[in-house]
Short mmCIF file of C-alpha atoms in Angstrom, two decimals:
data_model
loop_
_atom_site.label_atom_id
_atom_site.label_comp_id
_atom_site.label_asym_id
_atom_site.label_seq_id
_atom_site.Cartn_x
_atom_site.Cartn_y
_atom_site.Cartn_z
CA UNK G 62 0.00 0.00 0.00
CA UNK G 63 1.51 3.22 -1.30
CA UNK G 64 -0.94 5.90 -1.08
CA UNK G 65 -3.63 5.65 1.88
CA UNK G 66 -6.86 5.87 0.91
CA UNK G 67 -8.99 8.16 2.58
CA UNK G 68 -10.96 5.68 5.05
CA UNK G 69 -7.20 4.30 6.23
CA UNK G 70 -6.11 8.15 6.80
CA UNK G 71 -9.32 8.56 8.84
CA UNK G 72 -8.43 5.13 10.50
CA UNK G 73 -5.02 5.97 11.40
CA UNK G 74 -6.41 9.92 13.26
CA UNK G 75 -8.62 8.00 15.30
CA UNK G 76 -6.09 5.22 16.51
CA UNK G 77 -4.73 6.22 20.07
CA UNK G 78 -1.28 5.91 19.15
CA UNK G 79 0.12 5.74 23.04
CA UNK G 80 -2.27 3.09 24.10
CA UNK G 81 -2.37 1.32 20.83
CA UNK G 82 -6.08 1.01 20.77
CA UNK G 83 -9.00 2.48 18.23
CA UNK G 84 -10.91 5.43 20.23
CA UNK G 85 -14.87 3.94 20.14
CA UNK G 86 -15.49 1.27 17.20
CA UNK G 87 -18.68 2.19 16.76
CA UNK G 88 -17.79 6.18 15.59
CA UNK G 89 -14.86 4.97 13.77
CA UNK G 90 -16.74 2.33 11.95
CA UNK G 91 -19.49 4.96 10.82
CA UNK G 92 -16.07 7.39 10.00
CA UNK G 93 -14.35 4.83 7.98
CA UNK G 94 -17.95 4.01 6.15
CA UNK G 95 -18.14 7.69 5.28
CA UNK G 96 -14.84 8.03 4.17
CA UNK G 97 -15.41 4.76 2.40
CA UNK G 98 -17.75 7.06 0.28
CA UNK G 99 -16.19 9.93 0.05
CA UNK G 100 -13.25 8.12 -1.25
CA UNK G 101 -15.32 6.87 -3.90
CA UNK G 102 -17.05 10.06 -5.01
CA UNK G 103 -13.59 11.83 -4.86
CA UNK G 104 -12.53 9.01 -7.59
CA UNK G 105 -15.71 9.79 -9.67
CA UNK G 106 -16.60 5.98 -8.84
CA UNK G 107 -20.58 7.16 -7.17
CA UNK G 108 -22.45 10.40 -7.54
CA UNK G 109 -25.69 11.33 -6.14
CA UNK G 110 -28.79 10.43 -8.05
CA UNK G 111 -31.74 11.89 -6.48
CA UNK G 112 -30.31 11.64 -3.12
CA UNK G 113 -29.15 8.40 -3.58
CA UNK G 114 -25.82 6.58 -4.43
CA UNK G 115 -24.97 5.38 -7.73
CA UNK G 116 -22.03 3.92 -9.24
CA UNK G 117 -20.22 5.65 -12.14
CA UNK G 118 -17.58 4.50 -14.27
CA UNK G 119 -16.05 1.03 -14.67
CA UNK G 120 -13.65 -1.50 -13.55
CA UNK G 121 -11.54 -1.64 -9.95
CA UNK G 122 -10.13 1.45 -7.95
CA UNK G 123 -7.31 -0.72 -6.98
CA UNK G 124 -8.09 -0.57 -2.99
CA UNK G 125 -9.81 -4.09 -2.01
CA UNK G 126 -12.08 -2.07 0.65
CA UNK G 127 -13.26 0.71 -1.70
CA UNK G 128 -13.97 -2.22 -4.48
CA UNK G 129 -16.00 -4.08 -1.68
CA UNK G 130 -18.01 -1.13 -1.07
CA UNK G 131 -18.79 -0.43 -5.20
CA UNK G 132 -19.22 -3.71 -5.63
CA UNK G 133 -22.15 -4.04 -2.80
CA UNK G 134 -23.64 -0.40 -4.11
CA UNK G 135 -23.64 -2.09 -7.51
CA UNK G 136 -25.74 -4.82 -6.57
CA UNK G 137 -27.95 -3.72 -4.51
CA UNK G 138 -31.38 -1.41 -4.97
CA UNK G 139 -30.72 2.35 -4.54
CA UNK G 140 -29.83 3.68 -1.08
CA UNK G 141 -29.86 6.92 0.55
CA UNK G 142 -26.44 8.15 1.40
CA UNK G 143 -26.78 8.28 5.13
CA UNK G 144 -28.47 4.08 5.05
CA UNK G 145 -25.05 3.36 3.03
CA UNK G 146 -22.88 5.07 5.84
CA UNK G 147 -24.66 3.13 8.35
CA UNK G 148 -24.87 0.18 6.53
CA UNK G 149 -22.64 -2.49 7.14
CA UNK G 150 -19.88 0.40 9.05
CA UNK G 151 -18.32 -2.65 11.54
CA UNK G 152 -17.88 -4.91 8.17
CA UNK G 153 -15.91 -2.30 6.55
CA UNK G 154 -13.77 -1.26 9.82
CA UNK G 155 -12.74 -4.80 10.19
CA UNK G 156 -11.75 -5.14 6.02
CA UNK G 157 -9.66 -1.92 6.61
CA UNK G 158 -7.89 -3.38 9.84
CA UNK G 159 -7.00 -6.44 7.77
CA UNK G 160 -6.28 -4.31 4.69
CA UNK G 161 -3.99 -2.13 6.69
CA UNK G 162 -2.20 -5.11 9.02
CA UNK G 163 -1.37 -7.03 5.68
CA UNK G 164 0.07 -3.84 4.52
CA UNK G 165 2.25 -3.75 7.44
CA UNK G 166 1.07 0.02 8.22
CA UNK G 167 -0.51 -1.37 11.78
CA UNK G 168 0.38 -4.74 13.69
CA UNK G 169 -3.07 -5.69 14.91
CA UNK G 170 -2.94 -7.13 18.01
CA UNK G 171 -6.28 -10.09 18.63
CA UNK G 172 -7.22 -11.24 22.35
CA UNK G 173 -9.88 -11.66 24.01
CA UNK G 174 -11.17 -9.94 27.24
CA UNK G 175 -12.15 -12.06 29.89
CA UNK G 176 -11.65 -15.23 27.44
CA UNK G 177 -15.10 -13.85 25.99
CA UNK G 178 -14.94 -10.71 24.16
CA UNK G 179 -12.91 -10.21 21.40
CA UNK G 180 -10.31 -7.18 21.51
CA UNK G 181 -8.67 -5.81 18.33
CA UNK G 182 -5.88 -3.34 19.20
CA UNK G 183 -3.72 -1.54 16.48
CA UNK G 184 -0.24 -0.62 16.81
CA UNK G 185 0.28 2.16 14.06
CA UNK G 186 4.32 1.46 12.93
CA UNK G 187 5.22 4.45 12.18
CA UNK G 188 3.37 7.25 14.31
CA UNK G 189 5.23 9.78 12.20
CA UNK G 190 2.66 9.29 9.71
CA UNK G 191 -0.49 10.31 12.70
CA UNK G 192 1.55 13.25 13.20
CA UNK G 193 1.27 14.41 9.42
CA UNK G 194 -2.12 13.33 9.15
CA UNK G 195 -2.66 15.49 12.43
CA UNK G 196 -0.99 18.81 10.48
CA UNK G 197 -2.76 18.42 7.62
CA UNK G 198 -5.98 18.13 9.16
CA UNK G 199 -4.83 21.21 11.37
CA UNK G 200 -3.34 23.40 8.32
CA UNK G 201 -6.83 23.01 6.29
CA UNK G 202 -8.88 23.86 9.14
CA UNK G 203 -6.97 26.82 10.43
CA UNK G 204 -4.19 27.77 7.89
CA UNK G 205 -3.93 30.98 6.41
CA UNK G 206 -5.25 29.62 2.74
CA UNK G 207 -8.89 29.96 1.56
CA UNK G 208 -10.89 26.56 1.99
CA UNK G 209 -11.16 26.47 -1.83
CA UNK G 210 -7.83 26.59 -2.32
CA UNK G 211 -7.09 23.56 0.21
CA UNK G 212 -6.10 20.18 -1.49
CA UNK G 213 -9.57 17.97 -2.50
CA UNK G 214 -8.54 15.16 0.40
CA UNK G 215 -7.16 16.93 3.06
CA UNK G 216 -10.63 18.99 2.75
CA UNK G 217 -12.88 16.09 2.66
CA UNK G 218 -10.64 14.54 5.41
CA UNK G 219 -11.03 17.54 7.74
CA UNK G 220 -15.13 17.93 7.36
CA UNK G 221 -15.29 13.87 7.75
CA UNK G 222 -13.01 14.21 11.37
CA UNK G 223 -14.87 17.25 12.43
CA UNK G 224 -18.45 15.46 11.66
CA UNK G 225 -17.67 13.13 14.16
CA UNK G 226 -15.90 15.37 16.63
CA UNK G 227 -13.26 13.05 16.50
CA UNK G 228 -11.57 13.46 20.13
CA UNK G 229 -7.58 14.56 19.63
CA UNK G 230 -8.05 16.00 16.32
CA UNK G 231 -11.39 18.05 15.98
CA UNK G 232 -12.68 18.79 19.39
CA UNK G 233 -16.58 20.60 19.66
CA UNK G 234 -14.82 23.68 20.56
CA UNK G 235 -12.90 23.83 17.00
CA UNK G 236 -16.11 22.50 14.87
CA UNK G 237 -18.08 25.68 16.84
CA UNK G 238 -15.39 27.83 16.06
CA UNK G 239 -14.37 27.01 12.55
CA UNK G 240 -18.36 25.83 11.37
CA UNK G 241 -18.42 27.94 8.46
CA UNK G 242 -15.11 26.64 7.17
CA UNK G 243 -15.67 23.62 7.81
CA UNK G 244 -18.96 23.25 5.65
CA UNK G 245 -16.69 25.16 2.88
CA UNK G 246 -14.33 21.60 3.21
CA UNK G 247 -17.24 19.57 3.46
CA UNK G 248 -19.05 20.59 0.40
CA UNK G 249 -15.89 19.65 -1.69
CA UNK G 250 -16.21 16.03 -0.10
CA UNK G 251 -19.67 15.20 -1.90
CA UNK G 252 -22.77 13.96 -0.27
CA UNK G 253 -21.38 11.22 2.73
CA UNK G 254 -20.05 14.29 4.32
CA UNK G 255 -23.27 15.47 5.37
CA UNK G 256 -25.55 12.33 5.71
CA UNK G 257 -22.41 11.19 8.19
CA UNK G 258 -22.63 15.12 9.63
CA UNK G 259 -26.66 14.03 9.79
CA UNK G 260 -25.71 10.51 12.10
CA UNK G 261 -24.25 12.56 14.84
CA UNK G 262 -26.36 15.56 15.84
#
């Protein structure tokens, strides 16, 4: 894996780098769903018909999760945006763990708590890469530039973080603060931006 797709970069902001562990599946599963489709929209792969997601264009992005995810929109009856972020969200966070731990960009750690439970705990290798992630998300929320001039990703990566409040990068504070710019980023990110926005008011 070269170039991380947007759902790993969102993976890798909410992993708790110190104590190896993913902050709250359930939000990062919904993140990684969103980015899933954001990803895809940012590729030209869906658009919004109506409201709904349809696939555009032919043949494989390249990144096994993201050709999961067309694959299932192309074979199944129309959906609105926010059912397709909610949709299946644990599925895809466990297909991007594996995707990623194959990749050798996280050692994922299995147990189980109390013999019972299962526990999945990434260790991100190279915590360098957090810290850019981290920058970038801080430089296109409050750098100097105008939000249209902010690269396409790091935009739609910023508005997917801040949807979710995600603790450590966006906190409520910043998304109160920086709203307006933030729904400048978002609207660059297509239509899972706001139906993931919609999940968490």
């Amino acid at each position: 894996m070269t170039e991380l797709s947007l759902p790993a970069k969102t993976y890798l902001l909410a992993c708790d780098v110190g104590e190896a562990k993913l902050r709250d599946r359930a939000r990062a599963g919904l993140l990684i769903r969103g980015a899933a489709l954001t990803d895809l929209v940012l590729r030209g792969r869906v658009t919004d018909a109506d409201g709904r997601v349809a696939v555009s264009g032919d043949g494989p992005t390249g990144d096994l999760v993201l050709d999961e995810l067309l694959a299932e929109i192309g074979r199944e009856s129309p959906r609105k945006w926010k059912g397709w972020v909610r949709k299946d969200a644990r599925g895809t966070l466990e297909a991007l763990e594996s995707q990623l731990d194959t990749a050798g960009v996280i050692d994922l750690k299995t147990a189980r708590i109390l013999g019972l439970f299962p526990s999945r705990r990434p260790v991100v290798r190279d915590p360098a890469v957090v810290e850019r992630l981290r920058a970038s998300v801080d430089q296109a929320l409050r750098g100097p530039a105008p939000a249209s001039d902010v690269d396409t990703v790091d935009a739609a990566l910023t508005a997917l973080v801040a949807a979710v409040e995600l603790r450590g990068v966006v906190s409520g504070r910043d998304r109160r603060r920086y709203r307006d710019r933030i729904e400048e980023l978002g609207e660059r990110g297509g239509d899972a931006v706001p139906a993931l926005r919609k999940l968490f008011r």
